[in-house]
Short mmCIF file of C-alpha atoms in Angstrom, two decimals:
data_model
loop_
_atom_site.label_atom_id
_atom_site.label_comp_id
_atom_site.label_asym_id
_atom_site.label_seq_id
_atom_site.Cartn_x
_atom_site.Cartn_y
_atom_site.Cartn_z
CA MET T 1 -33.80 -12.12 2.83
CA PRO T 2 -32.81 -11.71 6.49
CA GLU T 3 -33.20 -8.16 7.77
CA PRO T 4 -29.96 -6.31 8.64
CA ARG T 5 -29.66 -5.51 12.34
CA LEU T 6 -27.59 -3.05 14.33
CA ALA T 7 -24.39 -4.74 15.49
CA THR T 8 -23.56 -5.04 19.17
CA PRO T 9 -20.19 -5.49 20.89
CA ALA T 10 -20.87 -9.25 20.82
CA ASP T 11 -20.57 -9.11 16.99
CA ALA T 12 -17.07 -7.63 17.02
CA ALA T 13 -15.17 -10.91 16.56
CA GLU T 14 -17.29 -11.90 13.56
CA ILE T 15 -16.94 -8.44 11.98
CA ALA T 16 -13.16 -8.66 12.45
CA ARG T 17 -13.19 -12.13 10.87
CA LEU T 18 -15.21 -11.00 7.85
CA ARG T 19 -12.87 -8.05 7.33
CA SER T 20 -9.77 -10.21 7.67
CA GLU T 21 -10.94 -13.00 5.37
CA ASN T 22 -12.67 -10.92 2.70
CA ILE T 23 -11.07 -7.48 2.54
CA LEU T 24 -7.46 -7.50 3.70
CA SER T 25 -4.76 -8.55 1.25
CA GLU T 26 -3.31 -10.82 3.94
CA PRO T 27 -5.61 -12.30 6.61
CA LEU T 28 -4.81 -11.39 10.21
CA ASP T 29 -3.29 -13.93 12.56
CA GLU T 30 -5.14 -14.89 15.75
CA ALA T 31 -3.38 -12.27 17.88
CA TRP T 32 -4.35 -9.44 15.50
CA LEU T 33 -7.90 -10.77 15.14
CA THR T 34 -8.24 -10.70 18.93
CA THR T 35 -6.79 -7.17 19.11
CA CYS T 36 -9.18 -5.91 16.42
CA ALA T 37 -12.20 -7.64 17.95
CA ASP T 38 -11.43 -6.30 21.43
CA GLN T 39 -11.01 -2.73 20.17
CA LEU T 40 -14.10 -2.93 17.98
CA ALA T 41 -16.21 -4.29 20.83
CA LEU T 42 -15.34 -1.18 22.87
CA ARG T 43 -16.07 1.10 19.93
CA LEU T 44 -19.47 -0.53 19.27
CA GLN T 45 -20.67 0.25 22.81
CA ASP T 46 -23.12 3.09 23.37
CA GLY T 47 -21.19 6.33 22.94
CA GLY T 48 -18.50 4.68 20.83
CA ASP T 49 -17.49 5.83 17.38
CA ALA T 50 -18.28 2.61 15.48
CA ARG T 51 -21.61 1.82 13.84
CA ALA T 52 -22.28 -1.43 12.02
CA TYR T 53 -25.15 -3.35 10.51
CA VAL T 54 -24.92 -7.09 10.05
CA VAL T 55 -26.86 -9.93 8.50
CA ASP T 56 -26.86 -13.16 10.48
CA SER T 57 -25.97 -16.40 8.75
CA PRO T 58 -28.53 -19.20 9.17
CA ALA T 59 -25.59 -21.50 10.00
CA GLY T 60 -24.41 -19.21 12.82
CA GLY T 61 -22.06 -16.25 12.82
CA LEU T 62 -22.44 -13.40 10.36
CA ALA T 63 -23.06 -13.51 6.63
CA THR T 64 -22.39 -9.80 6.04
CA CYS T 65 -21.21 -6.68 7.82
CA ALA T 66 -21.10 -2.98 6.99
CA LEU T 67 -18.94 -1.03 9.46
CA GLY T 68 -18.44 2.73 9.69
CA LEU T 69 -16.17 4.75 11.97
CA VAL T 70 -17.58 8.17 12.83
CA HIS T 71 -15.26 11.11 13.39
CA ALA T 72 -15.57 14.82 14.01
CA VAL T 73 -14.83 17.44 11.39
CA LEU T 74 -15.17 21.19 11.68
CA PRO T 75 -18.76 22.24 11.00
CA ALA T 76 -19.60 23.90 7.70
CA PRO T 77 -22.81 24.35 5.71
CA LYS T 78 -22.40 20.86 4.20
CA TYR T 79 -21.39 19.37 7.59
CA PRO T 80 -23.64 21.21 10.07
CA GLN T 81 -23.21 18.62 12.84
CA GLY T 82 -19.47 18.34 12.17
CA LEU T 83 -19.74 14.58 11.66
CA ALA T 84 -18.15 12.39 9.01
CA VAL T 85 -17.80 8.65 8.60
CA ARG T 86 -15.29 6.38 6.97
CA ILE T 87 -16.94 3.19 5.80
CA HIS T 88 -14.24 0.87 7.06
CA ALA T 89 -15.53 -2.54 5.99
CA VAL T 90 -18.29 -4.00 3.87
CA ALA T 91 -17.79 -7.74 3.65
CA THR T 92 -19.84 -10.81 2.84
CA ASP T 93 -18.87 -14.41 3.45
CA PRO T 94 -18.41 -16.13 0.06
CA ALA T 95 -21.23 -18.61 0.75
CA HIS T 96 -23.70 -15.70 1.07
CA ARG T 97 -22.72 -13.46 -1.85
CA ARG T 98 -25.03 -12.28 -4.64
CA ARG T 99 -28.08 -12.17 -2.38
CA GLY T 100 -28.21 -8.42 -1.69
CA TYR T 101 -26.95 -8.72 1.89
CA ALA T 102 -24.12 -6.19 1.54
CA LYS T 103 -26.36 -3.63 -0.14
CA ALA T 104 -29.05 -4.06 2.53
CA ALA T 105 -26.57 -3.81 5.41
CA LEU T 106 -24.84 -0.76 3.94
CA ALA T 107 -28.15 0.98 3.17
CA ALA T 108 -29.28 0.39 6.78
CA LEU T 109 -25.97 1.76 8.05
CA LEU T 110 -26.23 4.87 5.85
CA ASP T 111 -29.80 5.53 7.06
CA HIS T 112 -28.68 5.15 10.69
CA LEU T 113 -25.74 7.50 10.17
CA GLU T 114 -27.96 10.07 8.46
CA ASP T 115 -30.29 9.96 11.47
CA ASP T 116 -27.21 10.61 13.66
CA GLY T 117 -26.44 13.79 11.67
CA VAL T 118 -23.55 12.46 9.56
CA THR T 119 -23.35 14.23 6.18
CA LEU T 120 -19.85 13.36 4.89
CA TYR T 121 -19.22 9.74 3.86
CA GLU T 122 -15.90 8.31 2.66
CA LEU T 123 -14.81 4.83 1.63
CA TYR T 124 -12.27 2.93 -0.38
CA ALA T 125 -13.82 0.97 -3.25
CA SER T 126 -12.26 -1.85 -5.21
CA ASP T 127 -13.15 -2.09 -8.88
CA GLY T 128 -15.53 -4.94 -8.05
CA SER T 129 -17.36 -3.08 -5.29
CA ALA T 130 -17.58 0.37 -6.90
CA PRO T 131 -20.90 -0.32 -8.70
CA LEU T 132 -22.60 -1.18 -5.39
CA TYR T 133 -21.41 2.06 -3.81
CA GLU T 134 -22.40 4.09 -6.86
CA GLN T 135 -25.95 2.64 -6.62
CA LEU T 136 -26.12 4.05 -3.08
CA GLY T 137 -24.95 7.54 -4.09
CA PHE T 138 -21.16 7.44 -3.74
CA ALA T 139 -19.04 9.04 -6.46
CA ALA T 140 -15.34 8.78 -7.24
CA ASP T 141 -13.22 11.69 -6.03
CA PRO T 142 -9.97 12.16 -7.93
CA ALA T 143 -8.70 14.56 -5.24
CA LEU T 144 -8.66 11.89 -2.53
CA MET T 145 -5.14 10.79 -1.70
CA ARG T 146 -3.87 8.25 0.79
CA MET T 147 -0.67 7.50 2.68
CA THR T 148 0.51 5.15 5.42
CA ARG T 149 3.32 6.35 7.68
CA PHE T 150 5.01 4.28 10.31
CA PRO T 151 6.97 5.91 13.15
CA ALA T 152 10.72 5.91 12.60
CA ALA T 153 12.53 3.19 14.52
CA VAL T 154 13.89 4.38 17.85
CA GLU T 155 17.67 4.45 17.86
CA GLY T 156 19.20 1.34 19.34
CA THR T 157 16.17 -0.90 18.72
CA ALA T 158 15.93 -3.66 16.19
CA SER T 159 13.65 -3.15 13.22
#
C-alpha cells in the first residue's frame, strides 16, 4: 500500500475534487471547485489552519485524502493547548476503495494533529463511514447539533 504523505498547497485542487465527487450531495461546478482549491491552497501553507494527508494514485492525481481544519477553543484541562479540529473531508476515489487508504490517511492525520497539540476532534459521519471512525476512536455524540444560516437578503436586491 502506498504510504500517506502530508499534503501541500499543490494538492488542493485534487482534494477539492475528491470532496466534490465523493462527499457532497451535489458536485461543485468548475467555478466553485476553483474557489475551494484556491482557498485550500492558502490554508495548506505553513502557518495555515488546514492539515491533510493524501495517498497518491498510481495513475496520477490522488486516490485518497483526509483533511482537517484546526481552530482555537478556550483552553481547559481536556484542551490544554486550546486546539480543536474538524475533520472536513475523508474521501477515496471509487477505483481505489477497500484498500485501507482512507484509514491510513486519517490515522496519519490524527497522529500529526496530536503532535501539534490538538485534543478535540469532531467530524460528520455517514452511516457507511461511521465504522471506520469508530475503529480510530471516535464516538457518536447525541448532543451535537448543526445548523446552516444564510444572511438575509439585502432589501432591494434580487434573491
